[in-house]
Short mmCIF file of C-alpha atoms and ligand atoms in Angstrom, two decimals:
data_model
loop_
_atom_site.label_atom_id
_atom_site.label_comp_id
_atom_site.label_asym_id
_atom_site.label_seq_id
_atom_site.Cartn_x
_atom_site.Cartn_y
_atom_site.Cartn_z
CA UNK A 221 -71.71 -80.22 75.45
CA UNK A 222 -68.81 -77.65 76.06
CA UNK A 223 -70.05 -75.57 72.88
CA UNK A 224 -73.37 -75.75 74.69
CA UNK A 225 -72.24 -74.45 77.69
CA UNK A 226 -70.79 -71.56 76.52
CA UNK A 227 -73.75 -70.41 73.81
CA UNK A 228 -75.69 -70.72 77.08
CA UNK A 229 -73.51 -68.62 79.35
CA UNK A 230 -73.39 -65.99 76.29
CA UNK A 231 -76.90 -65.97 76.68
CA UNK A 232 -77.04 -65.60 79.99
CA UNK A 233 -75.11 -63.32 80.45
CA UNK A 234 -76.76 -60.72 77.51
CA UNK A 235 -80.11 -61.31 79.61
CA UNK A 236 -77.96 -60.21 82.73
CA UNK A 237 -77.13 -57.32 80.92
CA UNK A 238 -80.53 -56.80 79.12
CA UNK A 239 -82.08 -56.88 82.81
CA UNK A 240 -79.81 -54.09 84.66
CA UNK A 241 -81.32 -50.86 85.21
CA UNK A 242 -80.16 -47.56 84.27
CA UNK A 243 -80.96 -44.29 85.86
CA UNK A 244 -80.22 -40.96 86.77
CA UNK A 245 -81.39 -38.58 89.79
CA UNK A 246 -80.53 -35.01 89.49
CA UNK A 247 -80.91 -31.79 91.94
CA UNK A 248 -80.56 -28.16 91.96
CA UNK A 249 -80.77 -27.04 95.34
CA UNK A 250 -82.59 -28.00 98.07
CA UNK A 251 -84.17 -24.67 100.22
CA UNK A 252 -86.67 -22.23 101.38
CA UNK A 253 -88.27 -22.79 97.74
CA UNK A 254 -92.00 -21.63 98.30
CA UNK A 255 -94.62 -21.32 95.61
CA UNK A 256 -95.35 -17.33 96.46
CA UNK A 257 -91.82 -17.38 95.44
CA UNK A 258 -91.90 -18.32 91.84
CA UNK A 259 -93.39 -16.81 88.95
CA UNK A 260 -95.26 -18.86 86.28
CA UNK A 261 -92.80 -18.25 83.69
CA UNK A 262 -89.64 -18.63 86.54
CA UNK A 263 -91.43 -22.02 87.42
CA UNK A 264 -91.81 -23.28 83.54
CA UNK A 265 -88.61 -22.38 82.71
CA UNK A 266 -86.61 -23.91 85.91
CA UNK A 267 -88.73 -27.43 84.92
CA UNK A 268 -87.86 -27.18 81.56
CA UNK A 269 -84.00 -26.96 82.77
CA UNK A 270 -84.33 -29.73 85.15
CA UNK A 271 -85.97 -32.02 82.68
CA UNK A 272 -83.28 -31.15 79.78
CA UNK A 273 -80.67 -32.28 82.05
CA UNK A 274 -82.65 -35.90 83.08
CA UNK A 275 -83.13 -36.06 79.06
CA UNK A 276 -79.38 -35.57 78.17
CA UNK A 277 -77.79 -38.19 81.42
CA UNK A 278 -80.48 -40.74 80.27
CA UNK A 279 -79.60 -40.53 76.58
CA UNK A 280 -76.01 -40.82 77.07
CA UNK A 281 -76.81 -44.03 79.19
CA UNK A 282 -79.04 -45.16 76.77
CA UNK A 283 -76.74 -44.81 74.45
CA UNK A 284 -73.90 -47.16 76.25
CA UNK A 285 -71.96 -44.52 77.99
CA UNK A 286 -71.12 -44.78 81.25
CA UNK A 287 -72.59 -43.41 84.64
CA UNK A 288 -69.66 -40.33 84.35
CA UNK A 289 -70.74 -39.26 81.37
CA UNK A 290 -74.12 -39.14 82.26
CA UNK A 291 -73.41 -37.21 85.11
CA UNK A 292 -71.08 -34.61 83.71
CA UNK A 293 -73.47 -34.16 80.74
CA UNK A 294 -76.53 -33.18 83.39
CA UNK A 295 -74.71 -30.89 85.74
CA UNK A 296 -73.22 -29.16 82.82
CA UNK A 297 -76.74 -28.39 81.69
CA UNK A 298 -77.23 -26.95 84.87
CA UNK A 299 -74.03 -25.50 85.33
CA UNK A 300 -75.06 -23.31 82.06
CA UNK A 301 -78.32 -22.58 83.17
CA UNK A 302 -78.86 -18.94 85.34
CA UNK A 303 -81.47 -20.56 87.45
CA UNK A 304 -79.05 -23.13 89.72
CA UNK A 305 -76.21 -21.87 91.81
CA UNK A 306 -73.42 -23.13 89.86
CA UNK A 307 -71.51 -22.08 87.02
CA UNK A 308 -73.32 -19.44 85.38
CA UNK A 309 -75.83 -17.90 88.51
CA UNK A 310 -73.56 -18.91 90.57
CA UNK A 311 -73.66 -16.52 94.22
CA UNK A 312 -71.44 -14.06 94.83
CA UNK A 313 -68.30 -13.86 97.55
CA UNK A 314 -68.40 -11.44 100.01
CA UNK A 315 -65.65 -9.76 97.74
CA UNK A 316 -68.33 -9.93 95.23
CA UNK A 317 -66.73 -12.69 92.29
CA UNK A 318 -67.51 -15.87 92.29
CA UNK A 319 -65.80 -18.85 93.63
CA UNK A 320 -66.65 -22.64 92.43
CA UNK A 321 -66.45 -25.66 94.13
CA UNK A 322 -67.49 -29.23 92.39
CA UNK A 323 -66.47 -32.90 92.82
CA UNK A 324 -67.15 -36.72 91.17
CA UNK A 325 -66.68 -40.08 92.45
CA UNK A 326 -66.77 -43.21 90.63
CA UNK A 327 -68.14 -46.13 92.72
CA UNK A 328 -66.71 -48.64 90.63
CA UNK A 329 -63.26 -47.88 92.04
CA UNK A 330 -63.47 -45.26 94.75
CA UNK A 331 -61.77 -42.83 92.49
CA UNK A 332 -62.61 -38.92 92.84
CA UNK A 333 -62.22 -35.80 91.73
CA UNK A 334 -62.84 -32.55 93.24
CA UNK A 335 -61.74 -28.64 92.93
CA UNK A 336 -62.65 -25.86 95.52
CA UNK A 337 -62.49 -22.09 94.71
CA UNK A 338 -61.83 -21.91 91.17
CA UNK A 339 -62.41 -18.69 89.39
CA UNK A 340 -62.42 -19.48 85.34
CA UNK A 341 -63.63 -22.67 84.62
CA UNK A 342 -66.80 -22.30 82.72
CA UNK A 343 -68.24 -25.84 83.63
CA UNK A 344 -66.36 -26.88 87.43
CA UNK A 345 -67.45 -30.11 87.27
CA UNK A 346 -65.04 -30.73 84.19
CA UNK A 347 -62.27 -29.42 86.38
CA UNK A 348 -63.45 -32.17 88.38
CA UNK A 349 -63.74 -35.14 86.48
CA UNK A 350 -59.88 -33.94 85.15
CA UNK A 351 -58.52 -34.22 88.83
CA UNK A 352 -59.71 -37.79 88.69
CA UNK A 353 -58.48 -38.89 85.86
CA UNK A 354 -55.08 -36.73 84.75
CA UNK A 355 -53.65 -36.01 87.85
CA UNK A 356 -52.37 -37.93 91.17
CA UNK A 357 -54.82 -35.56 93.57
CA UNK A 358 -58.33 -35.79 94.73
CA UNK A 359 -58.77 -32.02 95.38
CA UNK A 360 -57.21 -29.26 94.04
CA UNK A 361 -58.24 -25.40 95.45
CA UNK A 362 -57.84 -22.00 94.39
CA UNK A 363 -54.85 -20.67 92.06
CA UNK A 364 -53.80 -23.77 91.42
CA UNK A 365 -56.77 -25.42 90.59
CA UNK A 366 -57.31 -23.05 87.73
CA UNK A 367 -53.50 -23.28 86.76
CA UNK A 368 -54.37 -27.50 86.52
CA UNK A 369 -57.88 -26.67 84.58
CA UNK A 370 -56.14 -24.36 82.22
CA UNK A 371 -53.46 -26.95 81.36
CA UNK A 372 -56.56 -29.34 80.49
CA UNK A 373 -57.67 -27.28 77.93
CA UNK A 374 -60.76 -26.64 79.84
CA UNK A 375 -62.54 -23.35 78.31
CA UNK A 376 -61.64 -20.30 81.06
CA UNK A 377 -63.85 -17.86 81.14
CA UNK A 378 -63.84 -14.13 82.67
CA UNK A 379 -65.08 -13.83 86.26
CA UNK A 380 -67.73 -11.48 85.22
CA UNK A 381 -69.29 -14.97 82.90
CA UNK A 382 -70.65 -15.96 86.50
CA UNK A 383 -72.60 -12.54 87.23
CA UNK A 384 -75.95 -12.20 87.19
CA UNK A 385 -78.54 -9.67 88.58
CA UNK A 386 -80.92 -12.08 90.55
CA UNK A 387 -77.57 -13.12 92.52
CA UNK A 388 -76.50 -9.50 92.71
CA UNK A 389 -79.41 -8.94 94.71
CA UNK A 390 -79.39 -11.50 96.94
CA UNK A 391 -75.64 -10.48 98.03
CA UNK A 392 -76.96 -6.53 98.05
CA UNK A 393 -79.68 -8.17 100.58
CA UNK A 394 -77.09 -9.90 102.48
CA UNK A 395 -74.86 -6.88 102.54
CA UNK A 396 -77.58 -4.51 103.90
CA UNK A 397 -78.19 -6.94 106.93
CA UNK A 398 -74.46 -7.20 107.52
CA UNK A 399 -73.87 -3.38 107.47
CA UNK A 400 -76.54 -2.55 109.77
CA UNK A 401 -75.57 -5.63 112.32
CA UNK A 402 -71.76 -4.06 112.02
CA UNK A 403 -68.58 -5.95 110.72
CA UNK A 404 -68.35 -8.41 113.86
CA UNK A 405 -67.47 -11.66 112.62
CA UNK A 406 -70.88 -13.32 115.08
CA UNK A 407 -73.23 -10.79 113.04
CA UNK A 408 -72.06 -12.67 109.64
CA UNK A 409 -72.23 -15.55 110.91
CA UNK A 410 -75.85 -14.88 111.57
CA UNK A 411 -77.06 -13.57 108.44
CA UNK A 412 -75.39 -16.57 106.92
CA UNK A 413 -77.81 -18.97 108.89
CA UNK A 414 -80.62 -16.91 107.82
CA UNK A 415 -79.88 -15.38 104.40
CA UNK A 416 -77.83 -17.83 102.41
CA UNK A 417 -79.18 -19.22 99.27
CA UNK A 418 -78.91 -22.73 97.96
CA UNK A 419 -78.80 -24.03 94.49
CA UNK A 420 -76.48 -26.42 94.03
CA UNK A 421 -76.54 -29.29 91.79
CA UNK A 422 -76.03 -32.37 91.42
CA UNK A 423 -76.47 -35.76 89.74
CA UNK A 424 -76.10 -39.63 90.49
CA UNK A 425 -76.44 -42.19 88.00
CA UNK A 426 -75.73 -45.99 87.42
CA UNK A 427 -74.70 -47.39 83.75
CA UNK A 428 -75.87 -50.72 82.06
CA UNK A 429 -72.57 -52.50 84.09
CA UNK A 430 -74.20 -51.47 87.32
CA UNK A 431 -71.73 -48.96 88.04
CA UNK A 432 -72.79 -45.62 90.16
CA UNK A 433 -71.42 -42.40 89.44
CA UNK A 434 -72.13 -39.45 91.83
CA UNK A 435 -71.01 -35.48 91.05
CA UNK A 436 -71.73 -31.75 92.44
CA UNK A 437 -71.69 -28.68 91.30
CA UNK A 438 -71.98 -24.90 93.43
CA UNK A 439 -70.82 -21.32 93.83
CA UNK A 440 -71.35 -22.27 97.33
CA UNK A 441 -73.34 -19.43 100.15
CA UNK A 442 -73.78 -16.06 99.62
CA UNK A 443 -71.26 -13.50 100.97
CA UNK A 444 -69.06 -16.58 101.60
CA UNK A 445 -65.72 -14.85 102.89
CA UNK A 446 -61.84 -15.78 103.13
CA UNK A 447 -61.93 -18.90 100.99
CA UNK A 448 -64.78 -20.83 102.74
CA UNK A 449 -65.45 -23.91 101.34
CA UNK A 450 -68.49 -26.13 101.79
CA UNK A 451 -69.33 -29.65 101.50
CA UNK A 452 -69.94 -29.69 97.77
CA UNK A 453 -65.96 -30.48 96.87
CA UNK A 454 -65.38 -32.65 99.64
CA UNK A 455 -65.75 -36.42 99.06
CA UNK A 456 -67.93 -37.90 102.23
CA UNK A 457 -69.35 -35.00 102.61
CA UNK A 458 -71.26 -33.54 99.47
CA UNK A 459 -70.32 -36.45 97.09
CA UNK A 460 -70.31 -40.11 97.51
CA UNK A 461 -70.18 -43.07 94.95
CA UNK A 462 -69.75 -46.86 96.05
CA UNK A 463 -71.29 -49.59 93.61
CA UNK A 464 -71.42 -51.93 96.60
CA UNK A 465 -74.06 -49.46 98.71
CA UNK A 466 -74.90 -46.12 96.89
CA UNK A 467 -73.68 -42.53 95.25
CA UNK A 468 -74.98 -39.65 96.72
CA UNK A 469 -75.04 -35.68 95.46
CA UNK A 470 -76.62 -33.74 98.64
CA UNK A 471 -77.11 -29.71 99.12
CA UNK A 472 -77.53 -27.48 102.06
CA UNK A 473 -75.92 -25.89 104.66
CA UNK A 474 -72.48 -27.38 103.93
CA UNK A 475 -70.48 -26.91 107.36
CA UNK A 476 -73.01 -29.29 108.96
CA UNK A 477 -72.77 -31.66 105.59
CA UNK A 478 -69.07 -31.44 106.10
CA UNK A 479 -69.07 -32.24 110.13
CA UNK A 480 -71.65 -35.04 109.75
CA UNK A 481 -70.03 -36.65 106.88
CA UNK A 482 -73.64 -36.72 105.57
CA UNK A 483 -73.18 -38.40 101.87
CA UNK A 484 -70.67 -41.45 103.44
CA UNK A 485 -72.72 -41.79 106.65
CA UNK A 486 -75.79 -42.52 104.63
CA UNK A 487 -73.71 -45.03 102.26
CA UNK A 488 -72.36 -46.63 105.23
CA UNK A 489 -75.62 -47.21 106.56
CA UNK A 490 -76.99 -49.05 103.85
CA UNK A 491 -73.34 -51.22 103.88
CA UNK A 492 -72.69 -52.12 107.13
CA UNK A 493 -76.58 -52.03 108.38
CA UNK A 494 -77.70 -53.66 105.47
CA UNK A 495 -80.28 -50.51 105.16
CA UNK A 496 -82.57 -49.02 102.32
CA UNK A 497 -81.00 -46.09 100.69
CA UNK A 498 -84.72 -44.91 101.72
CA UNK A 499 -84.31 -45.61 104.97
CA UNK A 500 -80.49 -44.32 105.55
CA UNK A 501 -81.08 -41.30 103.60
CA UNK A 502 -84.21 -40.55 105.99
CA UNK A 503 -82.58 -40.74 108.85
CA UNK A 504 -79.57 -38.99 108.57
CA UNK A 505 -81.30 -36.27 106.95
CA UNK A 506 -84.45 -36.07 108.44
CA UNK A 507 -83.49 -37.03 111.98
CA UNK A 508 -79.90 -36.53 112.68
CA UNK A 509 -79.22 -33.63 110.68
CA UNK A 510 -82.80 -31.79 111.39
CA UNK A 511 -82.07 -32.55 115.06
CA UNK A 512 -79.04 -29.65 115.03
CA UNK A 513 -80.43 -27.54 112.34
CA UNK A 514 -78.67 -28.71 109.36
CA UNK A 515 -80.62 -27.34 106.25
CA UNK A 516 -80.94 -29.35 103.09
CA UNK A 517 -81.40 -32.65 101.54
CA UNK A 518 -79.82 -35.52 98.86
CA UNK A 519 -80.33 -37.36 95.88
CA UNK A 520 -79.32 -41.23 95.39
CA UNK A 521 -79.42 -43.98 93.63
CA UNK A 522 -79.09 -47.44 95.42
CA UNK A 523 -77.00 -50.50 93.84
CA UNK A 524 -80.81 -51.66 92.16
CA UNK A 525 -80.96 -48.62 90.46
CA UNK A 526 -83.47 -46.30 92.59
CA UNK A 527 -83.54 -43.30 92.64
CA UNK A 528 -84.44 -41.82 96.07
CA UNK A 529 -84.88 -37.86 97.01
CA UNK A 530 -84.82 -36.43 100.42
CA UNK A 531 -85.02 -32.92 102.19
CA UNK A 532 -85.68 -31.34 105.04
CA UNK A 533 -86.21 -28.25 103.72
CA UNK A 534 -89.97 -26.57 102.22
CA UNK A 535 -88.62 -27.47 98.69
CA UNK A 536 -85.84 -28.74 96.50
CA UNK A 537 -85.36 -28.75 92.85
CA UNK A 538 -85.55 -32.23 91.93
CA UNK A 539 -86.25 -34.97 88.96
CA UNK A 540 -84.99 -38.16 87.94
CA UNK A 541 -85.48 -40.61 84.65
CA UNK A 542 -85.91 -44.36 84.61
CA UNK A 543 -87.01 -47.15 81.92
CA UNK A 544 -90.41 -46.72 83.49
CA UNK A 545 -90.89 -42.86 84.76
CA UNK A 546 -89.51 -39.84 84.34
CA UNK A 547 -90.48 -37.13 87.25
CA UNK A 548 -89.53 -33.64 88.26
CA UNK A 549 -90.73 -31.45 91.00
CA UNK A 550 -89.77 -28.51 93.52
CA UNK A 551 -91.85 -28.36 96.40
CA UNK A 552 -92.31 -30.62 99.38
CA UNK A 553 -95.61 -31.14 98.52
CA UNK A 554 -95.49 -32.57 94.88
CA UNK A 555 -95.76 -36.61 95.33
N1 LIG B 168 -73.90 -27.10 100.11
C1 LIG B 168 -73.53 -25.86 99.49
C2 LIG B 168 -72.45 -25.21 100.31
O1 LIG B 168 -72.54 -25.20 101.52
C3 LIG B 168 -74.66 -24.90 99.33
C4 LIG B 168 -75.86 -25.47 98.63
O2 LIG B 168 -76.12 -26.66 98.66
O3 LIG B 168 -76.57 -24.68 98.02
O4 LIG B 168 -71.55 -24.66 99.74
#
């Protein structure tokens, strides 16, 4: 009877496994992204980016790894790719260099991860994930931060790695406004509301053990100035992870992510009101946040494994890969 028992429970219990749901979401930006905008070949090749990094998160979860490795394997993917505003393409400072900000959160265990203003990581979101797990911190910012990354044997690269001409523009764009507005602090403020650029990324992503993993990745807004950071590296903000509600990666206009706590308010919804991600997600993004302005949108994946996208923007780079579908899209009007 007892040997019974327990060949049944080790049944049971592979079927429990065999039944749970893996998945990954991914975004690279949510924003004024308009088809006039895009060429063909721009169009094809930023698809062919967002599916590679869906392709690599799912295999490593197909393959047994867990939700963090998933996740740091599609943002670096992104991270390396000129298209997305992080790592490589990242925007320029107002100082024109570049300045990185990325975080991860494990839901399993409410552990996180998170540098601001680094300068020489190649892939941020390493520098990240190291925080977490081989130091004491959550965040680390600026010098320090790359003193930590360097001592992690993270590959540094030169400043000028980050460059790139499409980005160059954008701050030469940004620079022209600002000059003929004059220096006043209320005039940059301004062109920030109008001219900044998103392009984030991000990825969320739950393992065969049910546990969600949630990370971002940015060079933040263009012509950011005296160490401004946004609400990519801070957790509650850009980055959320809780196995018990949801993980959430968001982009957009950062200082309202930051003030309306946007990734934890949404996960605390679904918690404590007993909410769809769906439903949370749509609120605080569609109603609270588009009530004062605040640009942008999310991607999360609920405690079932689905994967849910929302903006409030005209478009946002977007995909994400289950067992059953695998889907991509950047305008607000695909499906
Ligand atoms: N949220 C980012 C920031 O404010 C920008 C973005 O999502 O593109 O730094």
């Amino acid at each position: 009877m007892r040997l019974l028992c327990v060949v049944f429970s080790m049944f049971a219990s592979v079927v429990v496994m065999a039944d749970k749901p893996i998945a990954i979401v991914i975004h690279g930006g949510a924003g004024t992204i308009e088809r006039s905008q895009l060429s063909g070949e721009q169009e094809t090749s930023i698809r062919a980016d967002l599916s590679q990094a869906l392709e690599v998160g799912y295999a490593a979860l197909d393959d047994g790894q867990d939700a963090m490795d998933a996740v740091v394997a599609a943002i670096m993917v992104l991270e390396n790719s000129t298209h997305f505003n992080a790592g490589k393409g990242a925007v320029y400072t107002r100082e024109k260099s570049h300045e990185l900000d990325a975080s991860i959160m494990r839901g399993s265990d409410l552990q996180a991860g998170a540098v601001a203003g680094i300068k020489y990581t190649k892939n941020p979101i390493l520098a990240a994930k190291a925080v977490m797990l081989n130091s004491p911190h959550v965040m680390l910012a600026g010098r320090g931060a790359d003193a930590f990354s360097k001592t992690q044997n993270l590959e540094q690269v030169d400043n000028s790695y980050f460059d790139t001409e499409a980005r160059l523009e954008a701050w030469r764009k940004v620079d022209e406004i600002t000059q003929q507005k004059g220096r006043q602090e209320a005039a940059i403020s301004d062109v920030l509301d109008h001219e900044f650029k998103f392009g984030t990324v991000g990825a969320v992503a739950i393992d065969q053990n049910g546990h969600i993993v949630a990370g971002t990745s940015t060079g933040g807004m263009t012509y950011k100035a005296w160490g401004r950071i946004g609400d990519s590296p801070v957790i509650g903000a850009g980055t959320y992870a809780d196995d018990r509600s949801c993980g959430i990666s968001a982009t957009g206009h950062g200082e309202y992510f930051i003030r309306y706590a946007v990734a934890h308010d949404i996960c605390a919804r679904v918690l404590y009101q007993d909410k769809s991600l769906q439903q949370a997600a749509d609120e605080v993004i569609n109603e609270t946040l588009k009530a004062v302005g605040g640009d942008g949108g999310i991607i999360g994946m609920d405690a079932q494994g689905k994967p849910v996208m929302i903006f409030n923007t005209a478009g946002m780079y977007r995909g994400f890969k289950t067992k059953e579908e695998t889907y991509v899209a950047i305008y607000g009007d695909e499906k």
